[in-house]
PDB file of C-alpha atoms in Angstrom:
ATOM      1  CA  UNK A   1      83.097 -48.289  24.832  1.00 47.00           C
ATOM      2  CA  UNK A   2      80.699 -45.697  23.449  1.00 49.00           C
ATOM      3  CA  UNK A   3      81.538 -42.159  24.591  1.00 54.00           C
ATOM      4  CA  UNK A   4      78.938 -40.645  26.897  1.00 55.00           C
ATOM      5  CA  UNK A   5      78.501 -37.714  24.515  1.00 69.00           C
ATOM      6  CA  UNK A   6      76.847 -40.014  21.942  1.00 87.00           C
ATOM      7  CA  UNK A   7      74.183 -41.260  24.344  1.00 95.00           C
ATOM      8  CA  UNK A   8      71.110 -39.794  25.945  1.00 96.00           C
ATOM      9  CA  UNK A   9      68.228 -40.911  28.123  1.00 97.00           C
ATOM     10  CA  UNK A  10      64.666 -41.541  26.959  1.00 98.00           C
ATOM     11  CA  UNK A  11      63.107 -38.216  27.947  1.00 98.00           C
ATOM     12  CA  UNK A  12      59.493 -37.803  29.052  1.00 98.00           C
ATOM     13  CA  UNK A  13      57.862 -34.515  30.029  1.00 99.00           C
ATOM     14  CA  UNK A  14      54.821 -34.401  32.297  1.00 98.00           C
ATOM     15  CA  UNK A  15      52.697 -31.264  31.974  1.00 98.00           C
ATOM     16  CA  UNK A  16      50.321 -31.752  34.862  1.00 98.00           C
ATOM     17  CA  UNK A  17      49.309 -30.801  38.384  1.00 96.00           C
ATOM     18  CA  UNK A  18      51.145 -31.547  41.610  1.00 97.00           C
ATOM     19  CA  UNK A  19      49.607 -33.961  44.142  1.00 97.00           C
ATOM     20  CA  UNK A  20      50.971 -33.089  47.581  1.00 98.00           C
ATOM     21  CA  UNK A  21      50.026 -36.583  48.761  1.00 97.00           C
ATOM     22  CA  UNK A  22      52.382 -38.150  46.235  1.00 98.00           C
ATOM     23  CA  UNK A  23      49.967 -40.683  44.732  1.00 97.00           C
ATOM     24  CA  UNK A  24      48.838 -38.969  41.533  1.00 96.00           C
ATOM     25  CA  UNK A  25      49.773 -36.059  39.281  1.00 96.00           C
ATOM     26  CA  UNK A  26      53.388 -35.265  38.525  1.00 98.00           C
ATOM     27  CA  UNK A  27      54.551 -37.246  41.546  1.00 98.00           C
ATOM     28  CA  UNK A  28      53.026 -40.442  40.134  1.00 98.00           C
ATOM     29  CA  UNK A  29      54.329 -39.551  36.681  1.00 98.00           C
ATOM     30  CA  UNK A  30      57.923 -39.119  37.845  1.00 98.00           C
ATOM     31  CA  UNK A  31      57.810 -42.370  39.808  1.00 98.00           C
ATOM     32  CA  UNK A  32      56.464 -44.161  36.751  1.00 98.00           C
ATOM     33  CA  UNK A  33      59.044 -42.681  34.384  1.00 98.00           C
ATOM     34  CA  UNK A  34      61.852 -43.698  36.740  1.00 98.00           C
ATOM     35  CA  UNK A  35      60.483 -47.214  37.283  1.00 98.00           C
ATOM     36  CA  UNK A  36      60.289 -47.771  33.526  1.00 98.00           C
ATOM     37  CA  UNK A  37      63.801 -46.506  32.895  1.00 98.00           C
ATOM     38  CA  UNK A  38      63.058 -43.031  31.548  1.00 98.00           C
ATOM     39  CA  UNK A  39      64.297 -39.570  32.460  1.00 98.00           C
ATOM     40  CA  UNK A  40      61.342 -37.571  33.761  1.00 98.00           C
ATOM     41  CA  UNK A  41      60.786 -33.817  33.616  1.00 98.00           C
ATOM     42  CA  UNK A  42      57.873 -31.615  34.635  1.00 98.00           C
ATOM     43  CA  UNK A  43      56.049 -28.428  33.828  1.00 98.00           C
ATOM     44  CA  UNK A  44      53.620 -27.891  36.680  1.00 98.00           C
ATOM     45  CA  UNK A  45      50.174 -26.521  35.819  1.00 97.00           C
ATOM     46  CA  UNK A  46      48.738 -26.316  39.344  1.00 95.00           C
ATOM     47  CA  UNK A  47      49.443 -27.105  42.961  1.00 96.00           C
ATOM     48  CA  UNK A  48      46.900 -29.115  44.922  1.00 94.00           C
ATOM     49  CA  UNK A  49      46.489 -29.520  48.668  1.00 96.00           C
ATOM     50  CA  UNK A  50      45.629 -33.189  48.550  1.00 94.00           C
ATOM     51  CA  UNK A  51      45.906 -36.458  50.435  1.00 96.00           C
ATOM     52  CA  UNK A  52      44.306 -39.897  50.332  1.00 96.00           C
ATOM     53  CA  UNK A  53      40.973 -38.430  51.473  1.00 93.00           C
ATOM     54  CA  UNK A  54      40.575 -35.823  48.748  1.00 89.00           C
ATOM     55  CA  UNK A  55      41.491 -32.391  47.417  1.00 89.00           C
ATOM     56  CA  UNK A  56      41.137 -29.439  49.772  1.00 92.00           C
ATOM     57  CA  UNK A  57      42.613 -26.731  47.554  1.00 92.00           C
ATOM     58  CA  UNK A  58      43.907 -25.937  44.058  1.00 91.00           C
ATOM     59  CA  UNK A  59      46.339 -23.137  43.210  1.00 95.00           C
ATOM     60  CA  UNK A  60      46.844 -22.567  39.504  1.00 95.00           C
ATOM     61  CA  UNK A  61      50.256 -21.691  38.065  1.00 97.00           C
ATOM     62  CA  UNK A  62      50.207 -18.531  35.881  1.00 97.00           C
ATOM     63  CA  UNK A  63      50.164 -19.484  32.183  1.00 98.00           C
ATOM     64  CA  UNK A  64      53.308 -17.446  31.471  1.00 98.00           C
ATOM     65  CA  UNK A  65      55.238 -19.399  34.076  1.00 98.00           C
ATOM     66  CA  UNK A  66      53.943 -22.690  32.727  1.00 98.00           C
ATOM     67  CA  UNK A  67      55.223 -21.572  29.321  1.00 98.00           C
ATOM     68  CA  UNK A  68      58.607 -20.708  30.846  1.00 98.00           C
ATOM     69  CA  UNK A  69      58.884 -24.186  32.396  1.00 98.00           C
ATOM     70  CA  UNK A  70      58.162 -25.896  29.082  1.00 98.00           C
ATOM     71  CA  UNK A  71      60.607 -23.681  27.194  1.00 98.00           C
ATOM     72  CA  UNK A  72      63.368 -24.287  29.738  1.00 98.00           C
ATOM     73  CA  UNK A  73      63.041 -28.047  29.488  1.00 98.00           C
ATOM     74  CA  UNK A  74      62.477 -28.473  25.758  1.00 98.00           C
ATOM     75  CA  UNK A  75      65.122 -26.028  24.572  1.00 98.00           C
ATOM     76  CA  UNK A  76      67.889 -27.508  26.723  1.00 98.00           C
ATOM     77  CA  UNK A  77      67.151 -31.186  27.356  1.00 98.00           C
ATOM     78  CA  UNK A  78      64.685 -32.195  24.639  1.00 98.00           C
ATOM     79  CA  UNK A  79      61.607 -34.398  24.816  1.00 98.00           C
ATOM     80  CA  UNK A  80      60.765 -37.815  23.337  1.00 98.00           C
ATOM     81  CA  UNK A  81      57.211 -38.064  24.692  1.00 98.00           C
ATOM     82  CA  UNK A  82      54.759 -35.902  26.613  1.00 99.00           C
ATOM     83  CA  UNK A  83      52.125 -36.778  29.187  1.00 98.00           C
ATOM     84  CA  UNK A  84      49.383 -34.182  29.676  1.00 98.00           C
ATOM     85  CA  UNK A  85      47.430 -34.290  32.917  1.00 96.00           C
ATOM     86  CA  UNK A  86      45.531 -31.664  34.883  1.00 93.00           C
ATOM     87  CA  UNK A  87      44.896 -28.636  32.651  1.00 95.00           C
ATOM     88  CA  UNK A  88      42.411 -26.676  34.696  1.00 90.00           C
ATOM     89  CA  UNK A  89      41.872 -23.455  32.695  1.00 93.00           C
ATOM     90  CA  UNK A  90      41.535 -22.426  29.015  1.00 95.00           C
ATOM     91  CA  UNK A  91      44.710 -20.296  29.108  1.00 97.00           C
ATOM     92  CA  UNK A  92      46.676 -23.310  30.348  1.00 97.00           C
ATOM     93  CA  UNK A  93      45.344 -25.465  27.501  1.00 97.00           C
ATOM     94  CA  UNK A  94      46.306 -22.774  24.998  1.00 98.00           C
ATOM     95  CA  UNK A  95      49.898 -22.644  26.295  1.00 98.00           C
ATOM     96  CA  UNK A  96      50.189 -26.409  25.892  1.00 98.00           C
ATOM     97  CA  UNK A  97      48.783 -26.296  22.348  1.00 98.00           C
ATOM     98  CA  UNK A  98      51.278 -23.530  21.501  1.00 98.00           C
ATOM     99  CA  UNK A  99      54.166 -25.586  22.859  1.00 98.00           C
ATOM    100  CA  UNK A 100      53.189 -28.713  20.914  1.00 98.00           C
ATOM    101  CA  UNK A 101      53.151 -26.712  17.685  1.00 98.00           C
ATOM    102  CA  UNK A 102      56.170 -24.526  18.439  1.00 98.00           C
ATOM    103  CA  UNK A 103      58.448 -27.437  19.318  1.00 98.00           C
ATOM    104  CA  UNK A 104      56.769 -30.099  17.164  1.00 98.00           C
ATOM    105  CA  UNK A 105      56.336 -32.306  20.222  1.00 98.00           C
ATOM    106  CA  UNK A 106      55.600 -35.935  19.396  1.00 98.00           C
ATOM    107  CA  UNK A 107      54.088 -38.886  21.264  1.00 98.00           C
ATOM    108  CA  UNK A 108      51.638 -36.734  23.219  1.00 98.00           C
ATOM    109  CA  UNK A 109      49.441 -38.687  25.635  1.00 98.00           C
ATOM    110  CA  UNK A 110      46.451 -36.710  26.906  1.00 98.00           C
ATOM    111  CA  UNK A 111      44.840 -37.857  30.145  1.00 97.00           C
ATOM    112  CA  UNK A 112      41.820 -35.528  30.348  1.00 94.00           C
ATOM    113  CA  UNK A 113      41.854 -35.211  34.139  1.00 86.00           C
ATOM    114  CA  UNK A 114      38.466 -33.873  35.178  1.00 83.00           C
ATOM    115  CA  UNK A 115      37.409 -35.752  38.304  1.00 68.00           C
ATOM    116  CA  UNK A 116      39.600 -37.229  41.038  1.00 59.00           C
ATOM    117  CA  UNK A 117      39.031 -40.743  42.411  1.00 57.00           C
ATOM    118  CA  UNK A 118      37.549 -39.049  45.470  1.00 56.00           C
ATOM    119  CA  UNK A 119      34.926 -37.343  43.291  1.00 59.00           C
ATOM    120  CA  UNK A 120      36.494 -33.890  43.461  1.00 61.00           C
ATOM    121  CA  UNK A 121      36.110 -31.824  40.264  1.00 64.00           C
ATOM    122  CA  UNK A 122      39.562 -30.807  39.004  1.00 65.00           C
ATOM    123  CA  UNK A 123      38.761 -28.841  35.847  1.00 77.00           C
ATOM    124  CA  UNK A 124      36.560 -25.815  35.150  1.00 74.00           C
ATOM    125  CA  UNK A 125      33.537 -26.623  33.010  1.00 77.00           C
ATOM    126  CA  UNK A 126      34.413 -23.960  30.433  1.00 85.00           C
ATOM    127  CA  UNK A 127      37.813 -25.598  29.919  1.00 89.00           C
ATOM    128  CA  UNK A 128      36.396 -28.831  28.491  1.00 91.00           C
ATOM    129  CA  UNK A 129      35.442 -27.329  25.133  1.00 91.00           C
ATOM    130  CA  UNK A 130      38.858 -25.702  24.725  1.00 95.00           C
ATOM    131  CA  UNK A 131      40.593 -28.940  25.710  1.00 96.00           C
ATOM    132  CA  UNK A 132      38.741 -30.891  23.043  1.00 95.00           C
ATOM    133  CA  UNK A 133      39.249 -28.286  20.335  1.00 96.00           C
ATOM    134  CA  UNK A 134      42.925 -27.583  20.966  1.00 98.00           C
ATOM    135  CA  UNK A 135      44.417 -30.825  22.261  1.00 98.00           C
ATOM    136  CA  UNK A 136      42.421 -33.778  20.930  1.00 97.00           C
ATOM    137  CA  UNK A 137      43.811 -33.281  17.389  1.00 97.00           C
ATOM    138  CA  UNK A 138      47.338 -32.708  18.709  1.00 98.00           C
ATOM    139  CA  UNK A 139      47.549 -35.812  20.916  1.00 98.00           C
ATOM    140  CA  UNK A 140      48.530 -39.273  19.737  1.00 98.00           C
ATOM    141  CA  UNK A 141      46.083 -40.827  22.185  1.00 98.00           C
ATOM    142  CA  UNK A 142      43.488 -39.637  24.718  1.00 98.00           C
ATOM    143  CA  UNK A 143      42.935 -41.785  27.829  1.00 98.00           C
ATOM    144  CA  UNK A 144      39.636 -40.916  29.573  1.00 96.00           C
ATOM    145  CA  UNK A 145      37.967 -43.020  32.240  1.00 93.00           C
ATOM    146  CA  UNK A 146      34.227 -43.674  32.047  1.00 92.00           C
ATOM    147  CA  UNK A 147      33.203 -40.555  33.981  1.00 90.00           C
ATOM    148  CA  UNK A 148      35.399 -38.329  31.829  1.00 92.00           C
ATOM    149  CA  UNK A 149      34.267 -40.015  28.621  1.00 93.00           C
ATOM    150  CA  UNK A 150      30.610 -39.616  29.563  1.00 91.00           C
ATOM    151  CA  UNK A 151      31.189 -35.922  30.217  1.00 89.00           C
ATOM    152  CA  UNK A 152      32.959 -35.540  26.874  1.00 92.00           C
ATOM    153  CA  UNK A 153      30.370 -37.328  24.715  1.00 93.00           C
ATOM    154  CA  UNK A 154      27.367 -36.097  26.691  1.00 90.00           C
ATOM    155  CA  UNK A 155      25.839 -39.437  27.641  1.00 92.00           C
ATOM    156  CA  UNK A 156      26.363 -42.175  30.238  1.00 91.00           C
ATOM    157  CA  UNK A 157      28.220 -45.376  29.353  1.00 91.00           C
ATOM    158  CA  UNK A 158      26.084 -48.155  30.744  1.00 84.00           C
ATOM    159  CA  UNK A 159      28.181 -51.278  30.318  1.00 84.00           C
ATOM    160  CA  UNK A 160      30.908 -53.128  28.454  1.00 86.00           C
ATOM    161  CA  UNK A 161      28.690 -53.371  25.391  1.00 87.00           C
ATOM    162  CA  UNK A 162      28.582 -49.548  25.225  1.00 90.00           C
ATOM    163  CA  UNK A 163      32.384 -49.078  25.204  1.00 94.00           C
ATOM    164  CA  UNK A 164      32.824 -49.368  21.434  1.00 94.00           C
ATOM    165  CA  UNK A 165      30.186 -46.743  20.636  1.00 95.00           C
ATOM    166  CA  UNK A 166      31.638 -44.429  23.284  1.00 95.00           C
ATOM    167  CA  UNK A 167      35.130 -44.823  21.816  1.00 96.00           C
ATOM    168  CA  UNK A 168      33.698 -43.992  18.390  1.00 97.00           C
ATOM    169  CA  UNK A 169      32.132 -40.850  19.864  1.00 96.00           C
ATOM    170  CA  UNK A 170      35.436 -39.762  21.389  1.00 96.00           C
ATOM    171  CA  UNK A 171      37.294 -40.334  18.129  1.00 96.00           C
ATOM    172  CA  UNK A 172      34.672 -38.207  16.373  1.00 96.00           C
ATOM    173  CA  UNK A 173      35.673 -35.292  18.623  1.00 96.00           C
ATOM    174  CA  UNK A 174      38.964 -35.108  16.737  1.00 96.00           C
ATOM    175  CA  UNK A 175      41.226 -37.531  18.571  1.00 95.00           C
ATOM    176  CA  UNK A 176      43.821 -39.562  16.658  1.00 96.00           C
ATOM    177  CA  UNK A 177      43.493 -42.400  19.124  1.00 98.00           C
ATOM    178  CA  UNK A 178      41.404 -43.220  22.191  1.00 98.00           C
ATOM    179  CA  UNK A 179      42.057 -45.557  25.096  1.00 98.00           C
ATOM    180  CA  UNK A 180      38.720 -45.752  26.894  1.00 97.00           C
ATOM    181  CA  UNK A 181      39.223 -47.205  30.357  1.00 95.00           C
ATOM    182  CA  UNK A 182      36.397 -49.400  31.642  1.00 89.00           C
ATOM    183  CA  UNK A 183      37.611 -49.862  35.197  1.00 84.00           C
ATOM    184  CA  UNK A 184      34.631 -48.082  36.752  1.00 78.00           C
ATOM    185  CA  UNK A 185      32.193 -50.661  35.368  1.00 83.00           C
ATOM    186  CA  UNK A 186      31.119 -53.437  37.760  1.00 85.00           C
ATOM    187  CA  UNK A 187      32.313 -57.005  37.359  1.00 85.00           C
ATOM    188  CA  UNK A 188      35.325 -59.229  37.940  1.00 89.00           C
ATOM    189  CA  UNK A 189      36.898 -58.262  34.620  1.00 93.00           C
ATOM    190  CA  UNK A 190      38.204 -54.853  33.559  1.00 92.00           C
ATOM    191  CA  UNK A 191      37.879 -54.113  29.843  1.00 93.00           C
ATOM    192  CA  UNK A 192      39.554 -51.190  28.049  1.00 95.00           C
ATOM    193  CA  UNK A 193      39.147 -50.301  24.388  1.00 96.00           C
ATOM    194  CA  UNK A 194      41.931 -48.852  22.223  1.00 98.00           C
ATOM    195  CA  UNK A 195      40.605 -47.274  19.016  1.00 97.00           C
ATOM    196  CA  UNK A 196      42.898 -45.633  16.462  1.00 97.00           C
ATOM    197  CA  UNK A 197      42.017 -43.275  13.645  1.00 95.00           C
ATOM    198  CA  UNK A 198      42.844 -45.969  11.071  1.00 95.00           C
ATOM    199  CA  UNK A 199      39.955 -48.023  12.467  1.00 95.00           C
ATOM    200  CA  UNK A 200      42.118 -50.519  14.356  1.00 96.00           C
ATOM    201  CA  UNK A 201      40.274 -51.513  17.517  1.00 97.00           C
ATOM    202  CA  UNK A 202      41.745 -53.554  20.366  1.00 96.00           C
ATOM    203  CA  UNK A 203      40.017 -54.826  23.496  1.00 95.00           C
ATOM    204  CA  UNK A 204      42.261 -55.329  26.496  1.00 96.00           C
ATOM    205  CA  UNK A 205      40.854 -57.334  29.383  1.00 95.00           C
ATOM    206  CA  UNK A 206      42.255 -58.273  32.771  1.00 95.00           C
ATOM    207  CA  UNK A 207      40.956 -59.652  36.032  1.00 95.00           C
ATOM    208  CA  UNK A 208      40.011 -56.957  38.521  1.00 95.00           C
ATOM    209  CA  UNK A 209      42.453 -56.477  41.391  1.00 95.00           C
ATOM    210  CA  UNK A 210      40.718 -55.929  44.712  1.00 93.00           C
ATOM    211  CA  UNK A 211      42.359 -52.912  46.321  1.00 95.00           C
ATOM    212  CA  UNK A 212      41.508 -49.694  48.107  1.00 95.00           C
ATOM    213  CA  UNK A 213      44.771 -48.211  46.861  1.00 96.00           C
ATOM    214  CA  UNK A 214      43.780 -46.977  43.413  1.00 94.00           C
ATOM    215  CA  UNK A 215      44.618 -43.280  43.734  1.00 94.00           C
ATOM    216  CA  UNK A 216      46.579 -42.123  40.695  1.00 94.00           C
ATOM    217  CA  UNK A 217      45.812 -45.155  38.527  1.00 95.00           C
ATOM    218  CA  UNK A 218      44.863 -43.031  35.512  1.00 95.00           C
ATOM    219  CA  UNK A 219      47.892 -40.755  35.867  1.00 96.00           C
ATOM    220  CA  UNK A 220      50.144 -43.776  36.138  1.00 98.00           C
ATOM    221  CA  UNK A 221      48.692 -45.488  33.068  1.00 98.00           C
ATOM    222  CA  UNK A 222      49.004 -42.439  30.837  1.00 98.00           C
ATOM    223  CA  UNK A 223      52.554 -41.721  32.011  1.00 98.00           C
ATOM    224  CA  UNK A 224      53.511 -45.370  31.458  1.00 98.00           C
ATOM    225  CA  UNK A 225      52.167 -45.162  27.898  1.00 98.00           C
ATOM    226  CA  UNK A 226      54.250 -42.021  27.314  1.00 98.00           C
ATOM    227  CA  UNK A 227      57.327 -43.744  28.745  1.00 98.00           C
ATOM    228  CA  UNK A 228      57.018 -46.721  26.407  1.00 98.00           C
ATOM    229  CA  UNK A 229      56.426 -44.407  23.443  1.00 98.00           C
ATOM    230  CA  UNK A 230      59.627 -42.568  24.372  1.00 98.00           C
ATOM    231  CA  UNK A 231      61.427 -45.907  24.353  1.00 98.00           C
ATOM    232  CA  UNK A 232      60.281 -46.525  20.786  1.00 98.00           C
ATOM    233  CA  UNK A 233      57.184 -48.683  21.138  1.00 98.00           C
ATOM    234  CA  UNK A 234      54.245 -48.276  18.752  1.00 98.00           C
ATOM    235  CA  UNK A 235      51.000 -47.176  20.394  1.00 98.00           C
ATOM    236  CA  UNK A 236      49.314 -50.602  20.739  1.00 98.00           C
ATOM    237  CA  UNK A 237      52.470 -52.091  22.250  1.00 98.00           C
ATOM    238  CA  UNK A 238      52.930 -49.084  24.544  1.00 98.00           C
ATOM    239  CA  UNK A 239      49.362 -49.442  25.815  1.00 98.00           C
ATOM    240  CA  UNK A 240      49.737 -53.164  26.480  1.00 98.00           C
ATOM    241  CA  UNK A 241      53.036 -52.686  28.306  1.00 98.00           C
ATOM    242  CA  UNK A 242      51.644 -49.758  30.310  1.00 98.00           C
ATOM    243  CA  UNK A 243      48.609 -51.793  31.384  1.00 98.00           C
ATOM    244  CA  UNK A 244      50.899 -54.599  32.531  1.00 97.00           C
ATOM    245  CA  UNK A 245      52.949 -52.142  34.596  1.00 98.00           C
ATOM    246  CA  UNK A 246      49.840 -50.625  36.224  1.00 98.00           C
ATOM    247  CA  UNK A 247      48.402 -54.041  37.064  1.00 97.00           C
ATOM    248  CA  UNK A 248      51.711 -55.002  38.682  1.00 97.00           C
ATOM    249  CA  UNK A 249      51.849 -51.749  40.645  1.00 98.00           C
ATOM    250  CA  UNK A 250      48.256 -52.198  41.815  1.00 97.00           C
ATOM    251  CA  UNK A 251      48.843 -55.766  42.959  1.00 97.00           C
ATOM    252  CA  UNK A 252      52.088 -54.851  44.736  1.00 97.00           C
ATOM    253  CA  UNK A 253      50.410 -52.027  46.662  1.00 97.00           C
ATOM    254  CA  UNK A 254      47.051 -53.597  47.451  1.00 97.00           C
ATOM    255  CA  UNK A 255      47.895 -54.704  50.989  1.00 96.00           C
ATOM    256  CA  UNK A 256      49.689 -51.531  52.130  1.00 97.00           C
ATOM    257  CA  UNK A 257      48.042 -48.789  54.185  1.00 97.00           C
ATOM    258  CA  UNK A 258      48.937 -45.207  53.226  1.00 97.00           C
ATOM    259  CA  UNK A 259      46.689 -42.605  54.831  1.00 96.00           C
ATOM    260  CA  UNK A 260      43.062 -43.039  55.810  1.00 96.00           C
ATOM    261  CA  UNK A 261      41.571 -43.050  52.307  1.00 95.00           C
ATOM    262  CA  UNK A 262      42.485 -44.244  48.834  1.00 95.00           C
ATOM    263  CA  UNK A 263      46.208 -44.970  48.883  1.00 97.00           C
ATOM    264  CA  UNK A 264      48.688 -45.023  45.977  1.00 97.00           C
ATOM    265  CA  UNK A 265      49.985 -47.805  43.766  1.00 98.00           C
ATOM    266  CA  UNK A 266      53.397 -49.319  44.409  1.00 98.00           C
ATOM    267  CA  UNK A 267      55.162 -47.546  41.542  1.00 98.00           C
ATOM    268  CA  UNK A 268      58.583 -48.934  42.406  1.00 97.00           C
ATOM    269  CA  UNK A 269      57.646 -52.621  42.535  1.00 96.00           C
ATOM    270  CA  UNK A 270      60.005 -53.598  39.673  1.00 94.00           C
ATOM    271  CA  UNK A 271      62.265 -50.723  38.632  1.00 94.00           C
ATOM    272  CA  UNK A 272      64.675 -50.960  35.715  1.00 94.00           C
ATOM    273  CA  UNK A 273      67.854 -48.920  35.077  1.00 96.00           C
ATOM    274  CA  UNK A 274      67.492 -45.727  33.084  1.00 96.00           C
ATOM    275  CA  UNK A 275      67.715 -46.596  29.395  1.00 95.00           C
ATOM    276  CA  UNK A 276      70.423 -45.024  27.257  1.00 94.00           C
ATOM    277  CA  UNK A 277      69.611 -44.237  23.639  1.00 94.00           C
ATOM    278  CA  UNK A 278      71.769 -42.989  20.766  1.00 91.00           C
ATOM    279  CA  UNK A 279      71.801 -39.199  20.769  1.00 87.00           C
TER     280      UNK A 279
END
């Protein structure tokens, strides 16, 4: 039997905001990490007063304390992959960029959280430019939805036929890889586009799942990608496996009522034991 001292867990750090309603943000990330057999950790960027109806308040964490959280986790436990979520201010973005460089963090998945499902704006306008400049080149993949992508490239994305050009525009902003999510487009099929810096382009399509419970879908997808990267998957495989997990969580939670608005996915629909890896 292998001694415990020679094993470790697959470790994933979420640097993101807290959703008091439990459906998105670090709460969704931790549920996803656990369901996929990873050890989850957090560095909280902001607290939100939030439920299924929307966001009623945001309280930012001081950048120095965010830095202290990251240092505490990385220097003791270590990190195999990172999910970046709500980064609401330029100083917060700069701390994250510092940490990626200082600790040579790998497998960074950037979900550029700008607008909640409810329509609430979650990021200051002046932060967008800093986010693109500092984090797009440092992330392995960026995972915007259509609204976020349109804001980033400065033009609307009118249909499935416009996804490829939009992904090209996002890659031109300095990203190493882009997963452009097409879920906000109408139709019975959801099409996402994965574009990597080497020119490899993959279209991923699935039948739309009818559900009111879609809160936290983007957070869950990006954290699932990070989890599979931590487990050793290459990016295309991690994206495919993460999409499959999200579709399963959506289907499993579609008929459940949580709150009066947009409820969460069923993150725990098929949990697996925490994976052990060689240390």
